[in-house]
GROMACS .gro file of C-alpha atoms in nm:
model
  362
    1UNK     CA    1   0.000   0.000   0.000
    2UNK     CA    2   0.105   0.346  -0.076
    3UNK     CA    3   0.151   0.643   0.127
    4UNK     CA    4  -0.132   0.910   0.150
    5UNK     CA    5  -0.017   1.205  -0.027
    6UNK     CA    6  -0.006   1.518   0.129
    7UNK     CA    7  -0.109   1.744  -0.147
    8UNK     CA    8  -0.381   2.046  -0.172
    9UNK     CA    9  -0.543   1.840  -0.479
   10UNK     CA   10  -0.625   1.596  -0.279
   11UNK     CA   11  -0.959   1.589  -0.133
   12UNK     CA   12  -1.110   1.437   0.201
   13UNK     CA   13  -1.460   1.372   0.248
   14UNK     CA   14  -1.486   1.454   0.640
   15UNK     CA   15  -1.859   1.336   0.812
   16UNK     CA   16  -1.947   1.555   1.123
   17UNK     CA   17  -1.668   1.817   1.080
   18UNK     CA   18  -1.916   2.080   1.250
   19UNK     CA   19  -1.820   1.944   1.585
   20UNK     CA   20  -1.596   1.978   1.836
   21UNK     CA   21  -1.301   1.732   1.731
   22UNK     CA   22  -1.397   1.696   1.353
   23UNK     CA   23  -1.360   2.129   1.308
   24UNK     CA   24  -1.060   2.167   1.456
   25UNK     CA   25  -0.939   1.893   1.225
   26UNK     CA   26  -1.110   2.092   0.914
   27UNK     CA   27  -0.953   2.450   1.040
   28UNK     CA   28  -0.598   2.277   1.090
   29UNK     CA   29  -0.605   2.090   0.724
   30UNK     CA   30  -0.710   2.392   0.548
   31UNK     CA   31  -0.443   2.612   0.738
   32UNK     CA   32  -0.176   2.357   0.671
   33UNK     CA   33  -0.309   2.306   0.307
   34UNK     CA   34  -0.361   1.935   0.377
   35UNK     CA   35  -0.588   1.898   0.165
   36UNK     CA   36  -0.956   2.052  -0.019
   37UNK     CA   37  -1.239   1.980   0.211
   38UNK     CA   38  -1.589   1.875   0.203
   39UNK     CA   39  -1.779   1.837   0.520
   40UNK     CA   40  -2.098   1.641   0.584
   41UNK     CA   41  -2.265   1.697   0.910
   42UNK     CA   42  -2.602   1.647   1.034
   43UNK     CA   43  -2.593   1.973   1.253
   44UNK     CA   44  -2.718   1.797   1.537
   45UNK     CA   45  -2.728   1.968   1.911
   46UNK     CA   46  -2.367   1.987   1.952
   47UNK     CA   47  -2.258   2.061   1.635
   48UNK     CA   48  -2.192   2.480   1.511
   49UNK     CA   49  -2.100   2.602   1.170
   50UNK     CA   50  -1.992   2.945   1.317
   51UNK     CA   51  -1.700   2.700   1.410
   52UNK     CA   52  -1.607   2.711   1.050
   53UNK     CA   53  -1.718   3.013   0.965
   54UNK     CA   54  -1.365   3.171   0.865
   55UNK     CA   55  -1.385   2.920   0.594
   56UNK     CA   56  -1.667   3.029   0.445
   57UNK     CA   57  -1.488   3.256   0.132
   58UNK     CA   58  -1.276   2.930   0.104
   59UNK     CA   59  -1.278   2.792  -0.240
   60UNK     CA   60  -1.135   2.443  -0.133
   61UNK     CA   61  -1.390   2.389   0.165
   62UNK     CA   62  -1.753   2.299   0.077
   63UNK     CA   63  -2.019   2.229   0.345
   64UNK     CA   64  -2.314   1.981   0.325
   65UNK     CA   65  -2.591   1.923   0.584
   66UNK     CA   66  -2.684   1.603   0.575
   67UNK     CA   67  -2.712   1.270   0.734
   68UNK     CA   68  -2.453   0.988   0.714
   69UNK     CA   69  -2.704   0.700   0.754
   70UNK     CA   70  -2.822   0.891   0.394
   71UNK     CA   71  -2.665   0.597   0.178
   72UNK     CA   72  -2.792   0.785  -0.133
   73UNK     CA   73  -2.622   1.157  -0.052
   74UNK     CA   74  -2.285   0.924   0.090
   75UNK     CA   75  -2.262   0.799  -0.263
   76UNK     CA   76  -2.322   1.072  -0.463
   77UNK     CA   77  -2.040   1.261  -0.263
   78UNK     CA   78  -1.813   1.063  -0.295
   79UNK     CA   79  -1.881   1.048  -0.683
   80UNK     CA   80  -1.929   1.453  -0.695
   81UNK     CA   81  -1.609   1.483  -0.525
   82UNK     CA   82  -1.384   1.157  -0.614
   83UNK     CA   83  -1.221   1.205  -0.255
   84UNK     CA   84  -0.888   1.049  -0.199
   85UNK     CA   85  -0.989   0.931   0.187
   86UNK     CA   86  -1.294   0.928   0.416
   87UNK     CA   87  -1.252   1.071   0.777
   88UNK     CA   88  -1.481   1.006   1.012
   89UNK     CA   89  -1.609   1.158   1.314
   90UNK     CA   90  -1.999   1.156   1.287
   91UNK     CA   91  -2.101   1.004   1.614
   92UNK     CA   92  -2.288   1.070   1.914
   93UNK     CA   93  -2.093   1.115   2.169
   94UNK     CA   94  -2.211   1.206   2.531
   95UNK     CA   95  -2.203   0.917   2.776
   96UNK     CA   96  -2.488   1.043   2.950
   97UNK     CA   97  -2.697   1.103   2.698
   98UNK     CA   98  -2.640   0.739   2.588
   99UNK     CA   99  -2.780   0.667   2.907
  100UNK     CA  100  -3.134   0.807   2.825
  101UNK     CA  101  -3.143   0.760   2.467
  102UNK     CA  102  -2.917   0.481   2.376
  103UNK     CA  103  -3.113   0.418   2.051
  104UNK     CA  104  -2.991   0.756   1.878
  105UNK     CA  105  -2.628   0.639   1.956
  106UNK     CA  106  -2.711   0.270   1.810
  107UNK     CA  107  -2.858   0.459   1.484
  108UNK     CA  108  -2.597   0.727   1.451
  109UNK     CA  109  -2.282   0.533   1.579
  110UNK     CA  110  -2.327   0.188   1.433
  111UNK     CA  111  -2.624   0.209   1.195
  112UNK     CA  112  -2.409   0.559   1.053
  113UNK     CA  113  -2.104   0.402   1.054
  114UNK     CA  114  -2.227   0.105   0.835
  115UNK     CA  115  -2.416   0.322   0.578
  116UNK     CA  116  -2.061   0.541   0.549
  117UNK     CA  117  -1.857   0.209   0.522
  118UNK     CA  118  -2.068   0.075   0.258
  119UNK     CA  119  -2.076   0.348   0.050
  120UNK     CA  120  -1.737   0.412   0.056
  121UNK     CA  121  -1.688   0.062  -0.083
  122UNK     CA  122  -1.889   0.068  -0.357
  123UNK     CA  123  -1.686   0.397  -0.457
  124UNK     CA  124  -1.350   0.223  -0.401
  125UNK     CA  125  -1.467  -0.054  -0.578
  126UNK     CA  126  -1.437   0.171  -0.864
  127UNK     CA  127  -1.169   0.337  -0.861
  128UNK     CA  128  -0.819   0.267  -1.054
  129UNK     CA  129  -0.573   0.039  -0.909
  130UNK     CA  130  -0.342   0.359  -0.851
  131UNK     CA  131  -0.605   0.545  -0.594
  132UNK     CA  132  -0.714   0.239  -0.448
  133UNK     CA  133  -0.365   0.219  -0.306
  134UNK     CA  134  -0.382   0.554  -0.217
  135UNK     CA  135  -0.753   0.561  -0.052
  136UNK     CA  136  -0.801   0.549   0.270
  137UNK     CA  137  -1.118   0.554   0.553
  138UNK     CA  138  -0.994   0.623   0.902
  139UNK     CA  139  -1.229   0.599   1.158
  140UNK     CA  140  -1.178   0.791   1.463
  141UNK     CA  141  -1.320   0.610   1.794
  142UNK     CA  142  -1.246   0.629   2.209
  143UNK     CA  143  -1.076   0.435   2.442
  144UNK     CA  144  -1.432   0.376   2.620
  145UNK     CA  145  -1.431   0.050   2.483
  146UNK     CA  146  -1.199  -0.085   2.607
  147UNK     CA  147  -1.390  -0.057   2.955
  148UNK     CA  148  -1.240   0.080   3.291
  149UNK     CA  149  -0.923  -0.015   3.446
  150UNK     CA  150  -0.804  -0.008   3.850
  151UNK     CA  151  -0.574   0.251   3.964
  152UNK     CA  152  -0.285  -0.060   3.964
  153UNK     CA  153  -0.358  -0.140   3.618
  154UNK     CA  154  -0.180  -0.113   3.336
  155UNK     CA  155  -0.307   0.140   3.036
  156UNK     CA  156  -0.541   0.017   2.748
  157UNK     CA  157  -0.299  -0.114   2.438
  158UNK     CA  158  -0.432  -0.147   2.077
  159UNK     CA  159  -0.465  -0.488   2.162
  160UNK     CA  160  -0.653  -0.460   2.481
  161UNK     CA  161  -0.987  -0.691   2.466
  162UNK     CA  162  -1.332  -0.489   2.419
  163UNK     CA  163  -1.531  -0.416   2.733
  164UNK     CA  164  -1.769  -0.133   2.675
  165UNK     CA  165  -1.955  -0.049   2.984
  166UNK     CA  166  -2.216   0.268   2.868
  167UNK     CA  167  -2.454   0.237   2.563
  168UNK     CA  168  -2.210   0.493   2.395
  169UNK     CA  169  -1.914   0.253   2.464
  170UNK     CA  170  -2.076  -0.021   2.308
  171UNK     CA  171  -2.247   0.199   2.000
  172UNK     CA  172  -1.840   0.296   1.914
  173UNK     CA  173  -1.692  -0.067   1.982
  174UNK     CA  174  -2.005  -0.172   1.729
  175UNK     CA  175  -1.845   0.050   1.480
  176UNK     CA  176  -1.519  -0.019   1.531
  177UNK     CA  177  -1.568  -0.420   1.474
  178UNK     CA  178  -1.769  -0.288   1.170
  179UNK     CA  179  -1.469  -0.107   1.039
  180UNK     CA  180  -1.241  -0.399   1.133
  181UNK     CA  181  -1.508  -0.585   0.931
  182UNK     CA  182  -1.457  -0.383   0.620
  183UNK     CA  183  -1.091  -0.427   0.574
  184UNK     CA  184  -1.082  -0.820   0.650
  185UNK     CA  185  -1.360  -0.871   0.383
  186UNK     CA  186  -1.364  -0.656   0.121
  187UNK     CA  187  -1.004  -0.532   0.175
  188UNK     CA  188  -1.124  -0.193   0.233
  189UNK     CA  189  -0.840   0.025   0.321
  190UNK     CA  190  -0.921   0.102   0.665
  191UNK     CA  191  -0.773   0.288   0.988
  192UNK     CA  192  -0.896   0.311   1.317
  193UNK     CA  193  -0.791   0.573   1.613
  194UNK     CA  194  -0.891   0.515   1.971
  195UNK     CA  195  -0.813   0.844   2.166
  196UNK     CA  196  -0.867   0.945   2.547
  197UNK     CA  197  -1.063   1.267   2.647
  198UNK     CA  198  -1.013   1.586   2.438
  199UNK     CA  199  -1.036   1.921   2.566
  200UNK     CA  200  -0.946   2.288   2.394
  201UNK     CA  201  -1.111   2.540   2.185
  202UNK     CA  202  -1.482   2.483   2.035
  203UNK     CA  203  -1.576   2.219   2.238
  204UNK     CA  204  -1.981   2.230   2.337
  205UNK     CA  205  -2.015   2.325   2.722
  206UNK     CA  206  -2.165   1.919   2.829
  207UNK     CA  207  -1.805   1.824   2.867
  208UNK     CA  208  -1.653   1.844   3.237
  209UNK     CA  209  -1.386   2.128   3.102
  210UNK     CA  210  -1.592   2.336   2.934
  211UNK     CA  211  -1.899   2.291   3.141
  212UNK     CA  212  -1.649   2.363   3.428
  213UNK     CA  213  -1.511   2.699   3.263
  214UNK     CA  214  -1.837   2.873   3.174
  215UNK     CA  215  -2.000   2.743   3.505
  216UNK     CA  216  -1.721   2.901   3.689
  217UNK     CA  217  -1.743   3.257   3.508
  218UNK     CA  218  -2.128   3.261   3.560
  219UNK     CA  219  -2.057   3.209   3.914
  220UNK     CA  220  -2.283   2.864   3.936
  221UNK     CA  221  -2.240   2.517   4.080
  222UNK     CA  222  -1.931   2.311   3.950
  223UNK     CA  223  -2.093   1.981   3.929
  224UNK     CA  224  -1.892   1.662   3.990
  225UNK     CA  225  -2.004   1.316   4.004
  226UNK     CA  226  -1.945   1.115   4.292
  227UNK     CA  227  -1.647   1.137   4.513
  228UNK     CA  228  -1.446   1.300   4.184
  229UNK     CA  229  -1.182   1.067   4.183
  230UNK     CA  230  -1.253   0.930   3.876
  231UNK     CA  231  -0.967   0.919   3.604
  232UNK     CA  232  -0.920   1.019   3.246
  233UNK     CA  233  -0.619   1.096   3.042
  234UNK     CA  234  -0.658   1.423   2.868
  235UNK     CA  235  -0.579   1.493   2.502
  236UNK     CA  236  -0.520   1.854   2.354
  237UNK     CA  237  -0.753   1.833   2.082
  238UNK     CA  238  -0.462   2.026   1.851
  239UNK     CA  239  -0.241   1.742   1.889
  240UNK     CA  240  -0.533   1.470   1.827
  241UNK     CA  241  -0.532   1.646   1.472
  242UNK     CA  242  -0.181   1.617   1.420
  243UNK     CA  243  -0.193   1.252   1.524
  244UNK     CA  244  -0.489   1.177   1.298
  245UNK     CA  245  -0.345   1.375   0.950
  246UNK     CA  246  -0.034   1.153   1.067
  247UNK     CA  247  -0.223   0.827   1.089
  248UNK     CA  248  -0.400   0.921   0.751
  249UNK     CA  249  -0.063   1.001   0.571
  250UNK     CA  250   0.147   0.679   0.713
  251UNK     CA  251  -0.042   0.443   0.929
  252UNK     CA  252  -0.062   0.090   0.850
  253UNK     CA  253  -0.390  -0.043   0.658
  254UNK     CA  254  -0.616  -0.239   0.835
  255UNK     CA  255  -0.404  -0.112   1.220
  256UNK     CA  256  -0.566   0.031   1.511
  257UNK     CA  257  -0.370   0.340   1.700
  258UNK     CA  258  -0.414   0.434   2.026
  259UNK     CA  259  -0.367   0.835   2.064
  260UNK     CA  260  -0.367   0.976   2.414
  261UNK     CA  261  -0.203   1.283   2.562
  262UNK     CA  262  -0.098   1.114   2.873
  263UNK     CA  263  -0.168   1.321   3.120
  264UNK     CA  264  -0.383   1.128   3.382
  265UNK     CA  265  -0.566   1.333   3.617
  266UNK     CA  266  -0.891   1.296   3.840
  267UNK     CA  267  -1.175   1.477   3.771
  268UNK     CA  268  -1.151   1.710   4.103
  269UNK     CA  269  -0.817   1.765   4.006
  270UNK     CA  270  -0.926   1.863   3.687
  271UNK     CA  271  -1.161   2.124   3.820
  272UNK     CA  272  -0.956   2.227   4.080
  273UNK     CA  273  -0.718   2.364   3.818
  274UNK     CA  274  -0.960   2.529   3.586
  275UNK     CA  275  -1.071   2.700   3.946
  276UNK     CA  276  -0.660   2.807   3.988
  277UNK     CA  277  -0.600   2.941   3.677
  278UNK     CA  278  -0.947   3.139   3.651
  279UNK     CA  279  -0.826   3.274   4.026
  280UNK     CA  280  -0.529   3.404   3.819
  281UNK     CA  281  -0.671   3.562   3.501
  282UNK     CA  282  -1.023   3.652   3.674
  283UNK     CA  283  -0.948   3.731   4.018
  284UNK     CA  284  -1.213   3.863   4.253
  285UNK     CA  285  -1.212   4.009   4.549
  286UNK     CA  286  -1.232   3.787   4.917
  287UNK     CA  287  -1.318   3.459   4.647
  288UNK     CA  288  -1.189   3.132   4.532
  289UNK     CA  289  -1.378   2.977   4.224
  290UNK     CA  290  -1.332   2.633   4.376
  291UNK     CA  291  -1.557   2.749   4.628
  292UNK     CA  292  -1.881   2.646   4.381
  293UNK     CA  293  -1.738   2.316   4.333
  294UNK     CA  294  -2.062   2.101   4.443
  295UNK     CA  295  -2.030   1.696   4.443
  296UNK     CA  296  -2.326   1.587   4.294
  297UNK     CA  297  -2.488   1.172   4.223
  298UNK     CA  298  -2.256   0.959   4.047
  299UNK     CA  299  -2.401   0.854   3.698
  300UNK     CA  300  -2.494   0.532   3.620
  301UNK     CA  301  -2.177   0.234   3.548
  302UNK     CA  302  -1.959   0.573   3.522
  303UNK     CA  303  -1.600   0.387   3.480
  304UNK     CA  304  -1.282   0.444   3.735
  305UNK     CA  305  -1.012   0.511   3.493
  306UNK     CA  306  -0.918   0.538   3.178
  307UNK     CA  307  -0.553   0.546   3.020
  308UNK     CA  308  -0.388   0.502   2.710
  309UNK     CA  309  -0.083   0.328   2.607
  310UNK     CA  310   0.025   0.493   2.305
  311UNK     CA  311   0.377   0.359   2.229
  312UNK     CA  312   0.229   0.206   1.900
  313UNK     CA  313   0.217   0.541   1.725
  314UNK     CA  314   0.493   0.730   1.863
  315UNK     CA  315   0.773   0.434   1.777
  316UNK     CA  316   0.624   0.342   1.469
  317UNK     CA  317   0.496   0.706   1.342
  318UNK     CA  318   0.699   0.957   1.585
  319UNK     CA  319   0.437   1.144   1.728
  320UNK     CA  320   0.478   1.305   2.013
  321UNK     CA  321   0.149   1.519   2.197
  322UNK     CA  322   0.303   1.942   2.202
  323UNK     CA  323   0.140   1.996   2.497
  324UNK     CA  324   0.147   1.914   2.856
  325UNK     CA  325  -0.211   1.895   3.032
  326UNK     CA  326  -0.065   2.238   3.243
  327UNK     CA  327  -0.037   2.438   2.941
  328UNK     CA  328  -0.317   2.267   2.705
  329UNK     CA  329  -0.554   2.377   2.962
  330UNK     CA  330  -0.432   2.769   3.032
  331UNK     CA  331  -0.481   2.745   2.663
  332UNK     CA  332  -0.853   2.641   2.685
  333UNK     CA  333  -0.950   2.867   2.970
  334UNK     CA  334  -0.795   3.189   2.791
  335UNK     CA  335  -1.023   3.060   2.466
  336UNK     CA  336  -1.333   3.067   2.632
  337UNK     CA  337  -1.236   3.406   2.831
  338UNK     CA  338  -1.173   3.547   2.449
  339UNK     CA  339  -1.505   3.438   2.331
  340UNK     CA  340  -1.792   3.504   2.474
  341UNK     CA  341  -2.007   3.526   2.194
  342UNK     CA  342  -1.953   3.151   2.090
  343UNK     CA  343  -2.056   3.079   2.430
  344UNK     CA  344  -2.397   3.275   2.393
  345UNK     CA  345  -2.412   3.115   2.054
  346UNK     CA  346  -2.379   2.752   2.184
  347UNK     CA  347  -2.646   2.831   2.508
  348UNK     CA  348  -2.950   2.681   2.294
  349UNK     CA  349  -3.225   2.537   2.413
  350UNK     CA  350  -3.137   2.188   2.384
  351UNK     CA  351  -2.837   2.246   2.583
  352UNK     CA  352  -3.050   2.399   2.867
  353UNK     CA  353  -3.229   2.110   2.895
  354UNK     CA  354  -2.970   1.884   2.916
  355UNK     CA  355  -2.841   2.090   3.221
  356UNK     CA  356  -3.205   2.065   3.365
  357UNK     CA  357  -3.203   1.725   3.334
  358UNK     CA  358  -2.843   1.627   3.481
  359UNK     CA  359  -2.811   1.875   3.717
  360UNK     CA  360  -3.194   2.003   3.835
  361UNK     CA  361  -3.133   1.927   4.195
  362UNK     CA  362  -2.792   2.159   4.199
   0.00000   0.00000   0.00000
């Protein structure tokens, strides 16, 4: 199998690139002049084309709303636009949504997934031997399948069996095996990322860091489940793009990489620091932020830890995460100081009823 070239005539076909991960991905490519862009997304809840909007004037970036469970619109993009590699990151993705409506994560995680796949067979089916080498679909997935670990264990490896625990776990481990599917049948030139928690700029206020941030600066309750000792390994969503474009352009077909930005923390800890640095660059008179942190009832099956072993793609690819979770974060906070209009834009009403619904009693 060939390389993926990196080239401005190429084109990727990117599904749910008005998100959180899958825009920063789309602003970084077109910035770096990775490649043309065309970006399918639903424009569900969490999703915001103002994230995008600098693009707009941008010959080499077109925009589509639609569905990827839309087998007919998957096909004639990929026709339309004869892309060179499929990226997706169309998913549900909130644990605790999956908890009250695990069917719209079975639909849009697995269902979605297989639609996409399928399609993007029959296109590569097609194709000349030359860019059939050179296609590629990399599917970008979570470490939540692999389960929860102890505080003595060791971190989840590529190889790692599949444990999901949450109906979102087990709509993404669905998709994954689906993926995995793809390449041992049909020899579909596949790649699959599992990555740990990302955190930085666009990312829609549900999330414990942003939640956290814009909680803190309206002066309300910092929620945290349980005892907040919990444990993820955070990942600055910048370097999660690098790593992706990297698996894209040299990962092995049909190979699973792990991508975290090991840097374990609790999820007290985690607040705690968003509290210190807001202390810093919002001080107040005679008040500490952390003194609206408010423990709140643990979530159903919420997992210990989480941690990622990612040896596989720094020895065999040479990445290497740019920032530490200390400066990734001082990053994040000073985003969401500098834009306070994406955080009115993003205050909908779907996203004040999730908060009434999580976090009524607080």
């Amino acid at each position: 199998m060939q390389n993926f070239p990196q080239d401005d005539r190429q084109t990727l076909l990117v599904t749910g690139g008005a998100g959180f991960i899958g825009a920063n991905f789309i602003l970084k490519a077109r910035k770096a002049r990775w490649a043309k862009i065309v970006n399918l997304d639903k424009l569900t809840y969490a999703s915001n084309l103002q994230n995008l909007a600098i693009l707009q004037d941008d010959p080499n970036y077109n925009f589509v709303q639609g569905d990827i469970n839309n087998l007919e619109l998957v096909c004639y993009l990929l026709e339309q636009y004869q892309p060179s590699a499929v990226i997706n990151f169309a998913a549900e993705s909130h644990v605790d949504r999956s908890i009250f409506s695990p069917q719209d994560f079975i639909q849009a995680n697995v269902v979605g997934t297989f639609k996409l796949l399928e399609a993007s067979k029959i296109y590569w089916q097609k194709l000349t031997a030359t860019r059939q080498k050179q296609f590629r679909f990399l599917h970008v997935s979570t470490d939540e399948v692999y389960g929860s670990l102890n505080p003595q264990d060791p971190p989840f490896r590529e190889d790692t069996p599949y444990a999901p625990n949450s109906p979102y776990a087990a709509s993404k481990a669905g998709a994954d095996h689906l993926v995995r599917a793809y390449y041992h049948t049909y020899n579909l030139p596949t790649l699959t990322t599992n990555c740990s928690n990302n955190y930085g700029p666009l990312q829609f206020p549900e999330k414990l860091i942003p939640l956290t941030i814009i909680n803190a600066l309206d002066g309300k309750h910092l929620p945290i489940y349980g005892d907040g000792q919990n444990i993820r390994d955070w990942l600055y969503v910048d370097d999660h793009c690098d790593a992706l474009y990297l698996v894209l352009r040299k990962g092995a077909i049909g190979e699973t990489y792990n991508i975290g930005g090991q840097n374990e923390q609790t999820n007290l800890t985690v607040v705690q620091k968003i509290c210190e640095i807001l202390d810093h660059l919002t001080p107040k008179l005679n008040f500490q932020h952390s003194s609206l942190i408010t423990f709140v009832q643990d979530r159903p099956g919420h997992d210990k830890r989480y941690a990622i072993n990612c040896d596989k793609i720094i020895q065999n690819l040479g990445w290497l995460p740019k920032e530490n979770f200390d400066s990734g974060l001082v990053k994040t906070v000073q985003w969401y100081l500098n834009n306070p209009t994406w955080i009115n834009s993003v205050r909908t009403g779907e996203y004040q009823n999730w908060i009434k619904q999580n976090y009524q009693n607080y």
